[in-house]
mmCIF file of C-alpha atoms in Angstrom:
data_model
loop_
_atom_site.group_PDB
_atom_site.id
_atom_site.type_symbol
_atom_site.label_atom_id
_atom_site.label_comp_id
_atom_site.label_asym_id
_atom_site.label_seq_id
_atom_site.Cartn_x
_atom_site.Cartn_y
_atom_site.Cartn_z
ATOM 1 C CA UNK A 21 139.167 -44.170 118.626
ATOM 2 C CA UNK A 22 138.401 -41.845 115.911
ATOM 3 C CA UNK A 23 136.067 -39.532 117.575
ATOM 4 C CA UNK A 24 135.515 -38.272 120.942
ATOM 5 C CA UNK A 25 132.790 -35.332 122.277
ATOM 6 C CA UNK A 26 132.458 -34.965 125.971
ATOM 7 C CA UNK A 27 131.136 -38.384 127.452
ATOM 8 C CA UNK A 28 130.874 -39.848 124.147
ATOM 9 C CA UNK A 29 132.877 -41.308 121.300
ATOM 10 C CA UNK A 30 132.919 -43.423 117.838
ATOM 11 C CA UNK A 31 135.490 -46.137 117.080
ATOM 12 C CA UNK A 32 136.446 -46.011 113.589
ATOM 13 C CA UNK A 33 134.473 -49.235 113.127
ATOM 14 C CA UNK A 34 131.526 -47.470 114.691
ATOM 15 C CA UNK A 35 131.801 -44.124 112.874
ATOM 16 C CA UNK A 36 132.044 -45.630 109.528
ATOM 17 C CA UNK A 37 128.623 -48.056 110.029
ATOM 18 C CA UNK A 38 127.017 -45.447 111.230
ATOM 19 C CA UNK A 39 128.090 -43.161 107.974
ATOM 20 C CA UNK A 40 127.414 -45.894 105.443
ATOM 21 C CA UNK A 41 123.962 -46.589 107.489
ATOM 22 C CA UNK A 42 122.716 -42.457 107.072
ATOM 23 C CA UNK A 43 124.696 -42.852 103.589
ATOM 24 C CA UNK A 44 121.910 -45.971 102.544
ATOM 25 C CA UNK A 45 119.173 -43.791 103.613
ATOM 26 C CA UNK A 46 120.007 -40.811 101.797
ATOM 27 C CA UNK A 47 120.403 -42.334 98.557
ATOM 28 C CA UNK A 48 117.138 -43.682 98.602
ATOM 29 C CA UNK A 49 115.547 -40.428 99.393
ATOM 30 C CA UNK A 50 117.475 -39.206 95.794
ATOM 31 C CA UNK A 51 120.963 -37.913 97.495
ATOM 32 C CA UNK A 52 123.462 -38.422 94.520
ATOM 33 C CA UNK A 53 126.261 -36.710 93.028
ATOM 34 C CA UNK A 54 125.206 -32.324 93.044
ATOM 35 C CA UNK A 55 122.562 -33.041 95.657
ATOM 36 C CA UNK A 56 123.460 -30.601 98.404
ATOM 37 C CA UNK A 57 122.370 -31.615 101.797
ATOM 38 C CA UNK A 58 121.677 -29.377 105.147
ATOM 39 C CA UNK A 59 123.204 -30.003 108.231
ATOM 40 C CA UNK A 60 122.407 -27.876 111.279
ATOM 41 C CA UNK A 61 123.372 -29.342 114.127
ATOM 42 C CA UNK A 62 125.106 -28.761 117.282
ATOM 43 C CA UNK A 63 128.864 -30.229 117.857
ATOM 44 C CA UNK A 64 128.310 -33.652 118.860
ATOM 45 C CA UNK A 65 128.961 -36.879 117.235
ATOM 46 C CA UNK A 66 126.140 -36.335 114.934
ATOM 47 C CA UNK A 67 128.072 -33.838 113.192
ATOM 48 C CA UNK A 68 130.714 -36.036 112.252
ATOM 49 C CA UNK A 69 128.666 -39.099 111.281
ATOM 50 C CA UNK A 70 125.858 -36.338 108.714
ATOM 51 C CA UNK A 71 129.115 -35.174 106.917
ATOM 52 C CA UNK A 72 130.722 -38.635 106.154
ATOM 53 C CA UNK A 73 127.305 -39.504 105.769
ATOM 54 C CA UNK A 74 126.684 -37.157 103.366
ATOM 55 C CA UNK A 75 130.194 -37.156 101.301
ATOM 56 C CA UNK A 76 129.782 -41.274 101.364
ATOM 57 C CA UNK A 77 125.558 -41.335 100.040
ATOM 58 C CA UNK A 78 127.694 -38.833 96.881
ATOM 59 C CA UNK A 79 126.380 -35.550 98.084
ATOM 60 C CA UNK A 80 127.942 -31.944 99.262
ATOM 61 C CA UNK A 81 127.111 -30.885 102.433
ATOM 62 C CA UNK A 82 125.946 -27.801 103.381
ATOM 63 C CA UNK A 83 126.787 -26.345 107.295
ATOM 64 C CA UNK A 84 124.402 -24.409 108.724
ATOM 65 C CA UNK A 85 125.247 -23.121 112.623
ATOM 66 C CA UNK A 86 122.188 -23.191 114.557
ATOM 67 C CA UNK A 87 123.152 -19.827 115.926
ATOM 68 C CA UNK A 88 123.047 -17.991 113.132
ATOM 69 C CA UNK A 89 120.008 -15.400 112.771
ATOM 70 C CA UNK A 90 117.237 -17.597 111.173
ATOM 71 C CA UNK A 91 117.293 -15.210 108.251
ATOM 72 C CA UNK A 92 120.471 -16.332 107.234
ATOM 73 C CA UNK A 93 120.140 -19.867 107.504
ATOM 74 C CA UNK A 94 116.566 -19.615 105.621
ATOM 75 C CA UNK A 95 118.238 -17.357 102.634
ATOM 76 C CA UNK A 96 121.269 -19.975 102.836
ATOM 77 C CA UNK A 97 119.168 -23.295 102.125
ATOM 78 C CA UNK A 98 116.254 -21.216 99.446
ATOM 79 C CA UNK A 99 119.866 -19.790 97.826
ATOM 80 C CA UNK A 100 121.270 -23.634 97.701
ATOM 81 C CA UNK A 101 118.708 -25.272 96.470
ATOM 82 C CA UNK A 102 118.721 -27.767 99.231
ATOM 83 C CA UNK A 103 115.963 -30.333 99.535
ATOM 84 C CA UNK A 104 116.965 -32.196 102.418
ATOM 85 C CA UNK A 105 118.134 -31.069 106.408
ATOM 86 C CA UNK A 106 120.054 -32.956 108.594
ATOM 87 C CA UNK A 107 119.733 -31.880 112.031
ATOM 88 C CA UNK A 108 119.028 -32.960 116.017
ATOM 89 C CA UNK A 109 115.485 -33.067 117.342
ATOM 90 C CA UNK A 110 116.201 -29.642 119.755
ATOM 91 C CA UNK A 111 116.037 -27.638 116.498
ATOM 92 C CA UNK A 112 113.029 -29.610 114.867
ATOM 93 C CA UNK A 113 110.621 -26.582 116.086
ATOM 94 C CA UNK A 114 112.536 -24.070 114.255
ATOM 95 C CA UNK A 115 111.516 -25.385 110.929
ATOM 96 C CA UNK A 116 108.967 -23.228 110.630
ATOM 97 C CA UNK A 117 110.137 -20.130 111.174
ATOM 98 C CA UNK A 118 112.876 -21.325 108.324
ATOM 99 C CA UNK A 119 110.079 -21.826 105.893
ATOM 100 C CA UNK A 120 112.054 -25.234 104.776
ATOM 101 C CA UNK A 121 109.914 -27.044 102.767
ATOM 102 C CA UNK A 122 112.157 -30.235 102.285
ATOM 103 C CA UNK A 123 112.503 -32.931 104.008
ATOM 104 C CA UNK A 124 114.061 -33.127 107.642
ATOM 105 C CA UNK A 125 115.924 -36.424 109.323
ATOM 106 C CA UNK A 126 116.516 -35.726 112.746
ATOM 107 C CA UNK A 127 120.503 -37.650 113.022
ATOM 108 C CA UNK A 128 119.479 -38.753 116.230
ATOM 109 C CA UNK A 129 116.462 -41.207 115.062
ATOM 110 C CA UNK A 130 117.438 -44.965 115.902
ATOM 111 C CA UNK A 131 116.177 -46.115 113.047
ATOM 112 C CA UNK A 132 118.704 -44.406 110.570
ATOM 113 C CA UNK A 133 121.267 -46.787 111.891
ATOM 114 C CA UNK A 134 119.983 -49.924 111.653
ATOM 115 C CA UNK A 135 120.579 -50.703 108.244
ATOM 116 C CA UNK A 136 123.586 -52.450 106.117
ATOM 117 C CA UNK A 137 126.682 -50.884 107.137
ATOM 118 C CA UNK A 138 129.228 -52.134 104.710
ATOM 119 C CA UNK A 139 131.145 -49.371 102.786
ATOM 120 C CA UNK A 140 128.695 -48.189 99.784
ATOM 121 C CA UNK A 141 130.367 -48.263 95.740
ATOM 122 C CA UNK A 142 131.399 -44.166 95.455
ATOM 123 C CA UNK A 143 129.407 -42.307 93.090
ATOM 124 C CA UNK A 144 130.680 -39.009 93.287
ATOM 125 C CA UNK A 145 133.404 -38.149 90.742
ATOM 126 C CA UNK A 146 136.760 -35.678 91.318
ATOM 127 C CA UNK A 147 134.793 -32.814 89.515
ATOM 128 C CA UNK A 148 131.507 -33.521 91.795
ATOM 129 C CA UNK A 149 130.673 -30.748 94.895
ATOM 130 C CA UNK A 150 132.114 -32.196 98.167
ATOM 131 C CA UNK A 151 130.474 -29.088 100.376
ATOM 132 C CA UNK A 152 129.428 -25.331 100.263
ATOM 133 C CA UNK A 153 130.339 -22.561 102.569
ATOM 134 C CA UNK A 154 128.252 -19.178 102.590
ATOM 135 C CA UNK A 155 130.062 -16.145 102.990
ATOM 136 C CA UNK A 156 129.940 -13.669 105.839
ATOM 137 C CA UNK A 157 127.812 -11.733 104.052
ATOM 138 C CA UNK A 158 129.489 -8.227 105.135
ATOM 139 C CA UNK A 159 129.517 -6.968 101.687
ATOM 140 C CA UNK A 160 126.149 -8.004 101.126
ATOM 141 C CA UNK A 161 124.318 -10.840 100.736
ATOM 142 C CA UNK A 162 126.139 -13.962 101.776
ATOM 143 C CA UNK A 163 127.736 -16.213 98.877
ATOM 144 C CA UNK A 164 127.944 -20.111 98.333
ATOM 145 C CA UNK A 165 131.051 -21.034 97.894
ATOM 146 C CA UNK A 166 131.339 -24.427 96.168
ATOM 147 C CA UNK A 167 134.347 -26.830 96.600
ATOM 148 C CA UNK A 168 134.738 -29.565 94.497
ATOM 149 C CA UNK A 169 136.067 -33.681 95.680
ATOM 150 C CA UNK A 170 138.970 -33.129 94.001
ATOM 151 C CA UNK A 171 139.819 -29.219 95.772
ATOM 152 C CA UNK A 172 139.043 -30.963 99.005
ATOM 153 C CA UNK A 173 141.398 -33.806 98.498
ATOM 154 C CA UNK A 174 143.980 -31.765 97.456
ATOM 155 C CA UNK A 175 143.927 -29.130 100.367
ATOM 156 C CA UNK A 176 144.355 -31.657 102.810
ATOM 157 C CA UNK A 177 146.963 -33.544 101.199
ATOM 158 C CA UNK A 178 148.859 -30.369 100.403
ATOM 159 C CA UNK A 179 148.597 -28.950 103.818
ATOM 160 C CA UNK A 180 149.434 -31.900 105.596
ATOM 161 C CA UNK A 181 152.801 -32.100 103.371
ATOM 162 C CA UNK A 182 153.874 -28.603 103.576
ATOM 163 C CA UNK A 183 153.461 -28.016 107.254
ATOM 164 C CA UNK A 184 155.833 -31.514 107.569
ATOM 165 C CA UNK A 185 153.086 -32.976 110.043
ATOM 166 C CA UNK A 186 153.749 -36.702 111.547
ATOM 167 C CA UNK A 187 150.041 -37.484 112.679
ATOM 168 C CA UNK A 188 149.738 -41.088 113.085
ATOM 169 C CA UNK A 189 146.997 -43.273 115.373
ATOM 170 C CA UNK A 190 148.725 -42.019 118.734
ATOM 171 C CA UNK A 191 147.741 -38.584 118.386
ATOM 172 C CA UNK A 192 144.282 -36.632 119.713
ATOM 173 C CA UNK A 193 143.852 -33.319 117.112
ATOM 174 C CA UNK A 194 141.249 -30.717 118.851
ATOM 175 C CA UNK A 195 138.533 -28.951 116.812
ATOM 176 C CA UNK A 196 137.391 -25.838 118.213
ATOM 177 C CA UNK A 197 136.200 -24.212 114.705
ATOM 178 C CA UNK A 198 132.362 -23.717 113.872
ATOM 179 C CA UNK A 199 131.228 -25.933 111.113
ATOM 180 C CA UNK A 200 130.240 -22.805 109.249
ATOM 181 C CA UNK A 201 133.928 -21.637 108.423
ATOM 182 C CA UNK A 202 136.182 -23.373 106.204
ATOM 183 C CA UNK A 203 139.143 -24.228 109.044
ATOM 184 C CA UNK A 204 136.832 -26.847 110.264
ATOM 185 C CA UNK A 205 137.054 -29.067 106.801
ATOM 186 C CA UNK A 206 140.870 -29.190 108.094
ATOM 187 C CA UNK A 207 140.244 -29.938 111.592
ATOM 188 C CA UNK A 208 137.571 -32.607 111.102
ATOM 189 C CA UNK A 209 139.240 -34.059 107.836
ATOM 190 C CA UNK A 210 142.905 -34.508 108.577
ATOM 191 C CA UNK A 211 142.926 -36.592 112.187
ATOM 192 C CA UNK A 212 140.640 -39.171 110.333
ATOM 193 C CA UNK A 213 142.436 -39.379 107.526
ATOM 194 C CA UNK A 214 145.669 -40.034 109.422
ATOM 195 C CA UNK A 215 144.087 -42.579 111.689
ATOM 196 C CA UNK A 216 144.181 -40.588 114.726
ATOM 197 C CA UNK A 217 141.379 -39.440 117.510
ATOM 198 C CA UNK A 218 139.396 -36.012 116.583
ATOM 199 C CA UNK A 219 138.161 -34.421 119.896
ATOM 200 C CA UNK A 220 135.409 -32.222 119.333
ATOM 201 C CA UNK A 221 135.371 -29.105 121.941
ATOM 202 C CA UNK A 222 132.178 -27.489 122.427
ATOM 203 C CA UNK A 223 132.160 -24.927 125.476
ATOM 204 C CA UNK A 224 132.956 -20.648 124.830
ATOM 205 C CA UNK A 225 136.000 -20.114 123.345
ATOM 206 C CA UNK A 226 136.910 -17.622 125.395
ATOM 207 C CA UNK A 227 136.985 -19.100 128.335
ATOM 208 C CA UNK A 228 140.754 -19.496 128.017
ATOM 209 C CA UNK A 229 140.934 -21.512 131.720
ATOM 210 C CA UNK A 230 138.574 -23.759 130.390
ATOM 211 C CA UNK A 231 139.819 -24.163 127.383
ATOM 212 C CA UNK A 232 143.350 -24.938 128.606
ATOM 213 C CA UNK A 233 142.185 -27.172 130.733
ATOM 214 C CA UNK A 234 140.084 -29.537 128.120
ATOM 215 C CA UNK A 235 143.568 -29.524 126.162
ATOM 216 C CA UNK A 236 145.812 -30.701 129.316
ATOM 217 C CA UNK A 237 143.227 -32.992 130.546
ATOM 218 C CA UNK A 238 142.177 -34.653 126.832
ATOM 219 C CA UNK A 239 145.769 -35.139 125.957
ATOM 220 C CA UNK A 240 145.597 -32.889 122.661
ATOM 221 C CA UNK A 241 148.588 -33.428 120.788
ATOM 222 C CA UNK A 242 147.783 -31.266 117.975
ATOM 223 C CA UNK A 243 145.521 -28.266 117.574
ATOM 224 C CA UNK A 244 144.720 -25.237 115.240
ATOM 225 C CA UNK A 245 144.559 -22.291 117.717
ATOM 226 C CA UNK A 246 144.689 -18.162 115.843
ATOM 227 C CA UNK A 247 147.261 -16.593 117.431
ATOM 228 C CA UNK A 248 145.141 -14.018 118.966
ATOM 229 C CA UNK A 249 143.960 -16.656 121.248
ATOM 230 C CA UNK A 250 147.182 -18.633 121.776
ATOM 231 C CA UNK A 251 148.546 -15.501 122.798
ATOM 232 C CA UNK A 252 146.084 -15.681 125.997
ATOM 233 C CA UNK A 253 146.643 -19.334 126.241
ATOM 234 C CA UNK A 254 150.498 -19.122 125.835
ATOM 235 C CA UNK A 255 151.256 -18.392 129.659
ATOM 236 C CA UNK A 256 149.154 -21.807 130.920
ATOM 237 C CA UNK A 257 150.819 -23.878 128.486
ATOM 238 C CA UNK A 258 153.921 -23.356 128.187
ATOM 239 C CA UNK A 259 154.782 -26.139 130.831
ATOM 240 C CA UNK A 260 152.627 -28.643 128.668
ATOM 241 C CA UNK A 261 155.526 -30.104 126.807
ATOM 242 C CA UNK A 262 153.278 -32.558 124.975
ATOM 243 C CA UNK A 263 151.791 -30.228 122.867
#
């Protein structure tokens, strides 16, 4: 299993058809090496397959959170240049109230996944943009941050060596992080690269019961949790030896 999101999960066979399938599409609508694509969606499965399907078609992604003040997500996609938006058909009606001109693919159309789904001949090159992050903004306007294929590769490499980590296929890693900030290129990046199951959580944060209790009951071997909120978490897990 490679990824898993309430009722719903993606074999790795599954996850990478689906991928190549949105990657097809996107190349044919001019998605190549530089292109930076939108993605504003909620945490689902969709989120998963509009990355890979992004990275795989040659492009950088771009995350937008859907909660963000439409402001900032309008500035964010006029300041990137971005021509295309992938996102989920609850959001469609906000489009224009972003004043996005380009082109929107709603990830949960049936027809974007019915097309060849072998792996597709990489285009994108070591020096080529794998995503951009935007800044908080709290000095100002927000700022793109661009992270090249080669960066990306090397940060998860790196940071799987140096923190001595023994993921392998048996293992279910938990993402709590919101697209928008950088941790999440860990979370989502590392379990599938090591073959084992990302679990996507989606409910408040803060709801440290709840929270604890998606971890027990999921079987979470490995998770990145800020020590402000492990601290709150430490008392109901300490008897969960697994983790």
């Amino acid at each position: 299993m490679a990824v898993v999101c309430g009722e719903e999960q993606l074999t790795y066979e599954e996850l990478n058809a689906k991928a190549n399938q949105l990657a097809r599409v996107l190349r044919v609508k001019g998605v190549k090496p530089e292109t930076i694509v939108g993605i504003m969606v909620e945490r689902s499965l969709e989120m998963i397959v509009g990355i890979l399907g992004i990275l795989k078609a040659g492009g950088a992604y771009l995350p937008l959170d859907p909660e963000y003040p439409k402001a900032r997500i309008s500035y964010m996609l006029q300041d990137s240049k971005t021509k295309i938006l992938l996102t989920q058909g609850k959001f469609l009606g906000s489009m224009s109230k972003l004043g996005f001109e380009g082109e929107v693919l709603d990830l949960k159309t049936p027809g974007l996944y019915t097309g060849d789904a072998t792996n597709l001949a990489p285009l994108a090159k070591p020096e080529n943009l794998a995503y951009v992050i935007y800044t908080s903004g709290s000095t100002g306007q927000p700022k793109g941050v661009m992270v090249e294929q080669k960066n990306l590769v090397n940060f998860l490499f790196s940071t799987y060596k140096n923190y001595h980590c023994k993921i392998n296929e048996n293992d279910k890693c938990l993402s709590l992080t919101n697209i928008s900030f950088d941790v999440s290129v860990y979370e989502f990046f590392i379990p599938l690269i090591f073959n084992a199951t990302l679990t996507l959580y989606k409910d408040n944060l803060l709801d440290i019961d709840n929270l604890t209790k998606f971890i027990i009951d999921h079987q979470v071997t490995m998770a990145y949790i800020p020590p402000a909120l492990l601290s709150d978490m430490y008392s109901l897990l300490k008897n969960y030896k697994k983790l």
